[in-house]
Amino acid sequence: MFGFTPATKGRLLVATPPLDDPNFDRAVIYILEHHNDGAVGVVINRPSDEALDEPLDRWIDLQTVPSSIFDGGPVEDSALIALAHAKQGTGEDENLTPIVGDIVSADLTADPAIVAAAVDQVRVFRGYAGWGPGQLEGEIDAGAWLVLDAETSDVFSSEPDELWRNVLRRQPGRLAWLANAPDDLSLN
């Protein structure tokens, strides 16, 4: 059915230029879950102008700069998802759900003062990107996405507008050349 698709949970999907869907043009997506029923991730390079309002404004002190809500994707734009960087040796915490390595999902209904002991960075996303069974595999096979290793600093980058280029620049060989691709490939 589909060619070999590498495991994507905890990795990045980097949009290949040009991607016709404006929701994903030059997007960098951190994959939260990927299994036979589909995949879910959040766009990590699209900060918005929206700030956390009450009662979630209690989380502002833990937010990483830029401390706005990020546009996580076009699905369920009323849903808020918080990702956090867990400190080493935090142990079990019912308010944190491990994703991969030191990146966890944080429960925004929890008291941030309690969660603060276990995390040192938080980023909040409105909405998410989602794919049905086999859909993401088909898009990867079609060349719409590069599946690349994530670094914790990608999720919490202080320069999200440069993340697409920065992730590509650190890749080996010719793949790094994509970082300089023009928006309109006919101009190349």
Tab-separated table of N, CA, C and O in Angstrom, residues 51-132:
chain	number	residue	atom	x	y	z
A	51	ALA	N	-2.695	35.944	23.615
A	51	ALA	CA	-2.090	35.640	24.921
A	51	ALA	C	-3.049	34.756	25.719
A	51	ALA	O	-4.235	34.663	25.403
A	52	LEU	N	-2.524	34.123	26.738
A	52	LEU	CA	-3.366	33.317	27.617
A	52	LEU	C	-4.267	34.231	28.438
A	52	LEU	O	-3.801	35.182	29.046
A	53	ASP	N	-5.554	33.933	28.438
A	53	ASP	CA	-6.531	34.685	29.224
A	53	ASP	C	-6.857	33.911	30.494
A	53	ASP	O	-6.480	32.749	30.645
A	54	GLU	N	-7.605	34.565	31.387
A	54	GLU	CA	-8.037	33.890	32.612
A	54	GLU	C	-8.835	32.646	32.266
A	54	GLU	O	-9.562	32.655	31.268
A	55	PRO	N	-8.742	31.581	32.972
A	55	PRO	CA	-7.895	31.331	34.135
A	55	PRO	C	-6.507	30.803	33.761
A	55	PRO	O	-5.682	30.558	34.625
A	56	LEU	N	-6.241	30.648	32.446
A	56	LEU	CA	-4.966	30.075	32.026
A	56	LEU	C	-3.797	31.050	32.120
A	56	LEU	O	-2.648	30.641	31.972
A	57	ASP	N	-4.067	32.315	32.384
A	57	ASP	CA	-2.977	33.282	32.492
A	57	ASP	C	-2.031	32.956	33.650
A	57	ASP	O	-0.926	33.474	33.729
A	58	ARG	N	-2.443	32.050	34.536
A	58	ARG	CA	-1.553	31.614	35.623
A	58	ARG	C	-0.334	30.861	35.067
A	58	ARG	O	0.663	30.702	35.754
A	59	TRP	N	-0.406	30.413	33.805
A	59	TRP	CA	0.688	29.671	33.169
A	59	TRP	C	1.709	30.593	32.501
A	59	TRP	O	2.762	30.133	32.054
A	60	ILE	N	1.430	31.889	32.428
A	60	ILE	CA	2.288	32.815	31.674
A	60	ILE	C	3.739	32.773	32.134
A	60	ILE	O	4.655	32.802	31.324
A	61	ASP	N	3.971	32.670	33.428
A	61	ASP	CA	5.353	32.667	33.932
A	61	ASP	C	6.157	31.460	33.458
A	61	ASP	O	7.387	31.512	33.416
A	62	LEU	N	5.486	30.366	33.110
A	62	LEU	CA	6.178	29.174	32.632
A	62	LEU	C	6.342	29.159	31.120
A	62	LEU	O	7.100	28.351	30.581
A	63	GLN	N	5.631	30.050	30.420
A	63	GLN	CA	5.697	30.051	28.963
A	63	GLN	C	7.059	30.486	28.457
A	63	GLN	O	7.680	31.399	28.994
A	64	THR	N	7.484	29.823	27.388
A	64	THR	CA	8.730	30.153	26.723
A	64	THR	C	8.495	31.300	25.749
A	64	THR	O	7.458	31.365	25.105
A	65	VAL	N	9.466	32.178	25.611
A	65	VAL	CA	9.391	33.307	24.679
A	65	VAL	C	9.463	32.766	23.253
A	65	VAL	O	10.287	31.897	22.981
A	66	PRO	N	8.624	33.231	22.336
A	66	PRO	CA	7.567	34.205	22.535
A	66	PRO	C	6.394	33.580	23.294
A	66	PRO	O	5.950	32.486	22.970
A	67	SER	N	5.927	34.290	24.286
A	67	SER	CA	4.925	33.738	25.198
A	67	SER	C	3.509	34.034	24.728
A	67	SER	O	2.717	34.635	25.429
A	68	SER	N	3.225	33.598	23.520
A	68	SER	CA	1.871	33.704	22.988
A	68	SER	C	1.362	32.289	22.761
A	68	SER	O	2.114	31.321	22.876
A	69	ILE	N	0.092	32.180	22.439
A	69	ILE	CA	-0.453	30.887	22.051
A	69	ILE	C	-0.066	30.660	20.597
A	69	ILE	O	-0.158	31.564	19.770
A	70	PHE	N	0.408	29.458	20.292
A	70	PHE	CA	0.809	29.125	18.932
A	70	PHE	C	-0.363	28.519	18.172
A	70	PHE	O	-1.221	27.866	18.765
A	71	ASP	N	-0.394	28.749	16.868
A	71	ASP	CA	-1.395	28.128	16.010
A	71	ASP	C	-0.933	26.701	15.761
A	71	ASP	O	-0.065	26.450	14.934
A	72	GLY	N	-1.516	25.753	16.498
A	72	GLY	CA	-1.080	24.362	16.435
A	72	GLY	C	-1.558	23.606	15.218
A	72	GLY	O	-1.034	22.546	14.896
A	73	GLY	N	-2.559	24.125	14.528
A	73	GLY	CA	-3.068	23.466	13.338
A	73	GLY	C	-4.539	23.749	13.134
A	73	GLY	O	-5.202	24.333	13.995
A	74	PRO	N	-5.066	23.296	12.003
A	74	PRO	CA	-6.432	23.650	11.627
A	74	PRO	C	-7.536	22.795	12.259
A	74	PRO	O	-8.705	23.077	12.067
A	75	VAL	N	-7.181	21.763	13.017
A	75	VAL	CA	-8.190	20.881	13.602
A	75	VAL	C	-8.497	21.321	15.037
A	75	VAL	O	-7.575	21.607	15.807
A	76	GLU	N	-9.789	21.359	15.377
A	76	GLU	CA	-10.224	21.681	16.743
A	76	GLU	C	-9.568	22.957	17.275
A	76	GLU	O	-8.867	22.937	18.289
A	77	ASP	N	-9.818	24.068	16.609
A	77	ASP	CA	-9.157	25.310	17.026
A	77	ASP	C	-9.634	25.842	18.375
A	77	ASP	O	-9.124	26.846	18.861
A	78	SER	N	-10.566	25.146	19.008
A	78	SER	CA	-10.945	25.524	20.373
A	78	SER	C	-10.138	24.737	21.410
A	78	SER	O	-10.166	25.065	22.596
A	79	ALA	N	-9.427	23.718	20.949
A	79	ALA	CA	-8.627	22.889	21.862
A	79	ALA	C	-7.288	23.550	22.144
A	79	ALA	O	-6.643	24.088	21.239
A	80	LEU	N	-6.876	23.524	23.403
A	80	LEU	CA	-5.555	24.016	23.783
A	80	LEU	C	-4.707	22.833	24.231
A	80	LEU	O	-5.158	22.007	25.032
A	81	ILE	N	-3.493	22.763	23.715
A	81	ILE	CA	-2.546	21.701	24.056
A	81	ILE	C	-1.295	22.367	24.588
A	81	ILE	O	-0.770	23.302	23.964
A	82	ALA	N	-0.809	21.907	25.723
A	82	ALA	CA	0.416	22.461	26.299
A	82	ALA	C	1.512	21.406	26.260
A	82	ALA	O	1.321	20.278	26.709
A	83	LEU	N	2.651	21.791	25.711
A	83	LEU	CA	3.837	20.944	25.760
A	83	LEU	C	4.813	21.575	26.728
A	83	LEU	O	4.903	22.804	26.821
A	84	ALA	N	5.537	20.726	27.448
A	84	ALA	CA	6.475	21.227	28.450
A	84	ALA	C	7.778	20.447	28.375
A	84	ALA	O	7.814	19.294	27.924
A	85	HIS	N	8.837	21.093	28.820
A	85	HIS	CA	10.132	20.449	28.948
A	85	HIS	C	10.278	20.009	30.399
A	85	HIS	O	10.291	20.847	31.311
A	86	ALA	N	10.340	18.691	30.604
A	86	ALA	CA	10.443	18.159	31.958
A	86	ALA	C	11.878	18.247	32.450
A	86	ALA	O	12.817	17.947	31.726
A	87	LYS	N	12.012	18.670	33.688
A	87	LYS	CA	13.333	18.694	34.324
A	87	LYS	C	13.759	17.256	34.590
A	87	LYS	O	12.922	16.371	34.756
A	88	GLN	N	15.058	17.017	34.643
A	88	GLN	CA	15.551	15.668	34.933
A	88	GLN	C	15.166	15.260	36.339
A	88	GLN	O	15.151	16.077	37.260
A	89	GLY	N	14.848	13.988	36.478
A	89	GLY	CA	14.533	13.456	37.799
A	89	GLY	C	13.208	13.910	38.353
A	89	GLY	O	13.029	13.949	39.553
A	90	THR	N	12.241	14.251	37.469
A	90	THR	CA	10.954	14.716	37.966
A	90	THR	C	10.062	13.574	38.431
A	90	THR	O	9.116	13.798	39.166
A	91	GLY	N	10.356	12.348	38.007
A	91	GLY	CA	9.551	11.200	38.435
A	91	GLY	C	8.154	11.245	37.849
A	91	GLY	O	7.906	11.867	36.828
A	92	GLU	N	7.232	10.562	38.507
A	92	GLU	CA	5.849	10.502	38.038
A	92	GLU	C	5.096	11.757	38.467
A	92	GLU	O	5.178	12.178	39.606
A	93	ASP	N	4.340	12.330	37.553
A	93	ASP	CA	3.513	13.489	37.854
A	93	ASP	C	2.219	13.305	37.089
A	93	ASP	O	2.230	13.227	35.853
A	94	GLU	N	1.104	13.244	37.792
A	94	GLU	CA	-0.187	12.990	37.157
A	94	GLU	C	-0.621	14.111	36.227
A	94	GLU	O	-1.516	13.939	35.405
A	95	ASN	N	0.028	15.274	36.314
A	95	ASN	CA	-0.315	16.406	35.458
A	95	ASN	C	0.508	16.450	34.173
A	95	ASN	O	0.306	17.333	33.348
A	96	LEU	N	1.447	15.517	34.040
A	96	LEU	CA	2.324	15.481	32.877
A	96	LEU	C	2.246	14.113	32.219
A	96	LEU	O	2.343	13.091	32.891
A	97	THR	N	2.098	14.111	30.905
A	97	THR	CA	2.049	12.865	30.141
A	97	THR	C	3.252	12.817	29.221
A	97	THR	O	3.403	13.695	28.357
A	98	PRO	N	4.133	11.831	29.384
A	98	PRO	CA	5.323	11.747	28.526
A	98	PRO	C	4.955	11.596	27.051
A	98	PRO	O	3.999	10.898	26.707
A	99	ILE	N	5.732	12.260	26.204
A	99	ILE	CA	5.592	12.070	24.752
A	99	ILE	C	6.830	11.317	24.284
A	99	ILE	O	6.752	10.139	23.996
A	100	VAL	N	7.965	11.985	24.237
A	100	VAL	CA	9.240	11.342	23.914
A	100	VAL	C	10.335	12.113	24.645
A	100	VAL	O	10.343	13.339	24.638
A	101	GLY	N	11.243	11.376	25.264
A	101	GLY	CA	12.363	12.013	25.953
A	101	GLY	C	11.872	12.928	27.054
A	101	GLY	O	11.038	12.545	27.876
A	102	ASP	N	12.355	14.165	27.040
A	102	ASP	CA	12.001	15.114	28.093
A	102	ASP	C	10.849	16.043	27.692
A	102	ASP	O	10.578	17.033	28.358
A	103	ILE	N	10.146	15.720	26.616
A	103	ILE	CA	8.982	16.510	26.211
A	103	ILE	C	7.734	15.797	26.698
A	103	ILE	O	7.540	14.601	26.474
A	104	VAL	N	6.892	16.560	27.393
A	104	VAL	CA	5.666	16.028	27.977
A	104	VAL	C	4.496	16.934	27.604
A	104	VAL	O	4.682	18.090	27.241
A	105	SER	N	3.306	16.383	27.733
A	105	SER	CA	2.093	17.174	27.603
A	105	SER	C	1.681	17.573	29.017
A	105	SER	O	1.681	16.735	29.921
A	106	ALA	N	1.361	18.841	29.197
A	106	ALA	CA	0.980	19.331	30.523
A	106	ALA	C	-0.527	19.562	30.572
A	106	ALA	O	-1.122	20.066	29.622
A	107	ASP	N	-1.124	19.216	31.687
A	107	ASP	CA	-2.555	19.408	31.919
A	107	ASP	C	-2.787	20.860	32.327
A	107	ASP	O	-2.395	21.275	33.425
A	108	LEU	N	-3.420	21.626	31.442
A	108	LEU	CA	-3.637	23.052	31.716
A	108	LEU	C	-4.661	23.305	32.815
A	108	LEU	O	-4.782	24.428	33.295
A	109	THR	N	-5.393	22.268	33.240
A	109	THR	CA	-6.335	22.450	34.345
A	109	THR	C	-5.636	22.307	35.697
A	109	THR	O	-6.215	22.610	36.729
A	110	ALA	N	-4.392	21.871	35.675
A	110	ALA	CA	-3.625	21.711	36.914
A	110	ALA	C	-3.144	23.072	37.418
A	110	ALA	O	-3.119	24.059	36.681
A	111	ASP	N	-2.742	23.098	38.657
A	111	ASP	CA	-2.173	24.311	39.247
A	111	ASP	C	-0.744	24.465	38.723
A	111	ASP	O	0.109	23.621	38.980
A	112	PRO	N	-0.458	25.539	37.974
A	112	PRO	CA	0.884	25.701	37.419
A	112	PRO	C	1.968	25.802	38.489
A	112	PRO	O	3.122	25.458	38.233
A	113	ALA	N	1.617	26.237	39.680
A	113	ALA	CA	2.614	26.316	40.758
A	113	ALA	C	3.119	24.919	41.126
A	113	ALA	O	4.290	24.747	41.459
A	114	ILE	N	2.252	23.924	41.039
A	114	ILE	CA	2.655	22.549	41.339
A	114	ILE	C	3.449	21.977	40.168
A	114	ILE	O	4.487	21.345	40.358
A	115	VAL	N	3.004	22.226	38.945
A	115	VAL	CA	3.668	21.707	37.751
A	115	VAL	C	5.052	22.347	37.584
A	115	VAL	O	5.980	21.713	37.087
A	116	ALA	N	5.208	23.583	38.037
A	116	ALA	CA	6.473	24.308	37.882
A	116	ALA	C	7.655	23.584	38.508
A	116	ALA	O	8.792	23.744	38.054
A	117	ALA	N	7.422	22.780	39.501
A	117	ALA	CA	8.520	22.031	40.122
A	117	ALA	C	9.080	20.973	39.182
A	117	ALA	O	10.242	20.577	39.302
A	118	ALA	N	8.269	20.535	38.205
A	118	ALA	CA	8.683	19.456	37.317
A	118	ALA	C	9.089	19.908	35.921
A	118	ALA	O	9.725	19.161	35.186
A	119	VAL	N	8.719	21.139	35.534
A	119	VAL	CA	9.025	21.617	34.180
A	119	VAL	C	9.684	22.999	34.232
A	119	VAL	O	9.528	23.729	35.199
A	120	ASP	N	10.417	23.300	33.156
A	120	ASP	CA	11.022	24.632	33.112
A	120	ASP	C	10.657	25.420	31.854
A	120	ASP	O	11.062	26.559	31.711
A	121	GLN	N	9.889	24.824	30.962
A	121	GLN	CA	9.421	25.528	29.772
A	121	GLN	C	8.045	24.987	29.401
A	121	GLN	O	7.812	23.784	29.488
A	122	VAL	N	7.172	25.881	28.948
A	122	VAL	CA	5.845	25.481	28.500
A	122	VAL	C	5.511	26.270	27.235
A	122	VAL	O	5.828	27.458	27.137
A	123	ARG	N	4.880	25.585	26.307
A	123	ARG	CA	4.372	26.252	25.110
A	123	ARG	C	2.943	25.753	24.905
A	123	ARG	O	2.670	24.561	25.013
A	124	VAL	N	2.030	26.696	24.604
A	124	VAL	CA	0.614	26.364	24.453
A	124	VAL	C	0.218	26.546	22.987
A	124	VAL	O	0.578	27.532	22.349
A	125	PHE	N	-0.535	25.562	22.484
A	125	PHE	CA	-0.964	25.522	21.088
A	125	PHE	C	-2.487	25.496	21.019
A	125	PHE	O	-3.131	24.789	21.781
A	126	ARG	N	-3.032	26.278	20.085
A	126	ARG	CA	-4.474	26.250	19.824
A	126	ARG	C	-4.672	25.398	18.566
A	126	ARG	O	-4.176	25.722	17.502
A	127	GLY	N	-5.415	24.295	18.724
A	127	GLY	CA	-5.662	23.398	17.607
A	127	GLY	C	-4.487	22.464	17.375
A	127	GLY	O	-3.471	22.515	18.073
A	128	TYR	N	-4.667	21.592	16.394
A	128	TYR	CA	-3.616	20.635	16.071
A	128	TYR	C	-3.752	20.204	14.617
A	128	TYR	O	-4.725	20.535	13.939
A	129	ALA	N	-2.773	19.480	14.144
A	129	ALA	CA	-2.799	18.884	12.811
A	129	ALA	C	-3.126	17.413	12.998
A	129	ALA	O	-2.574	16.768	13.893
A	130	GLY	N	-4.021	16.906	12.179
A	130	GLY	CA	-4.414	15.511	12.322
A	130	GLY	C	-4.552	14.822	10.980
A	130	GLY	O	-4.873	15.457	9.970
A	131	TRP	N	-4.281	13.535	10.976
A	131	TRP	CA	-4.367	12.720	9.781
A	131	TRP	C	-5.113	11.434	10.106
A	131	TRP	O	-4.907	10.855	11.173
A	132	GLY	N	-5.944	10.970	9.193
A	132	GLY	CA	-6.648	9.708	9.355
A	132	GLY	C	-5.731	8.538	9.022
A	132	GLY	O	-4.572	8.725	8.638
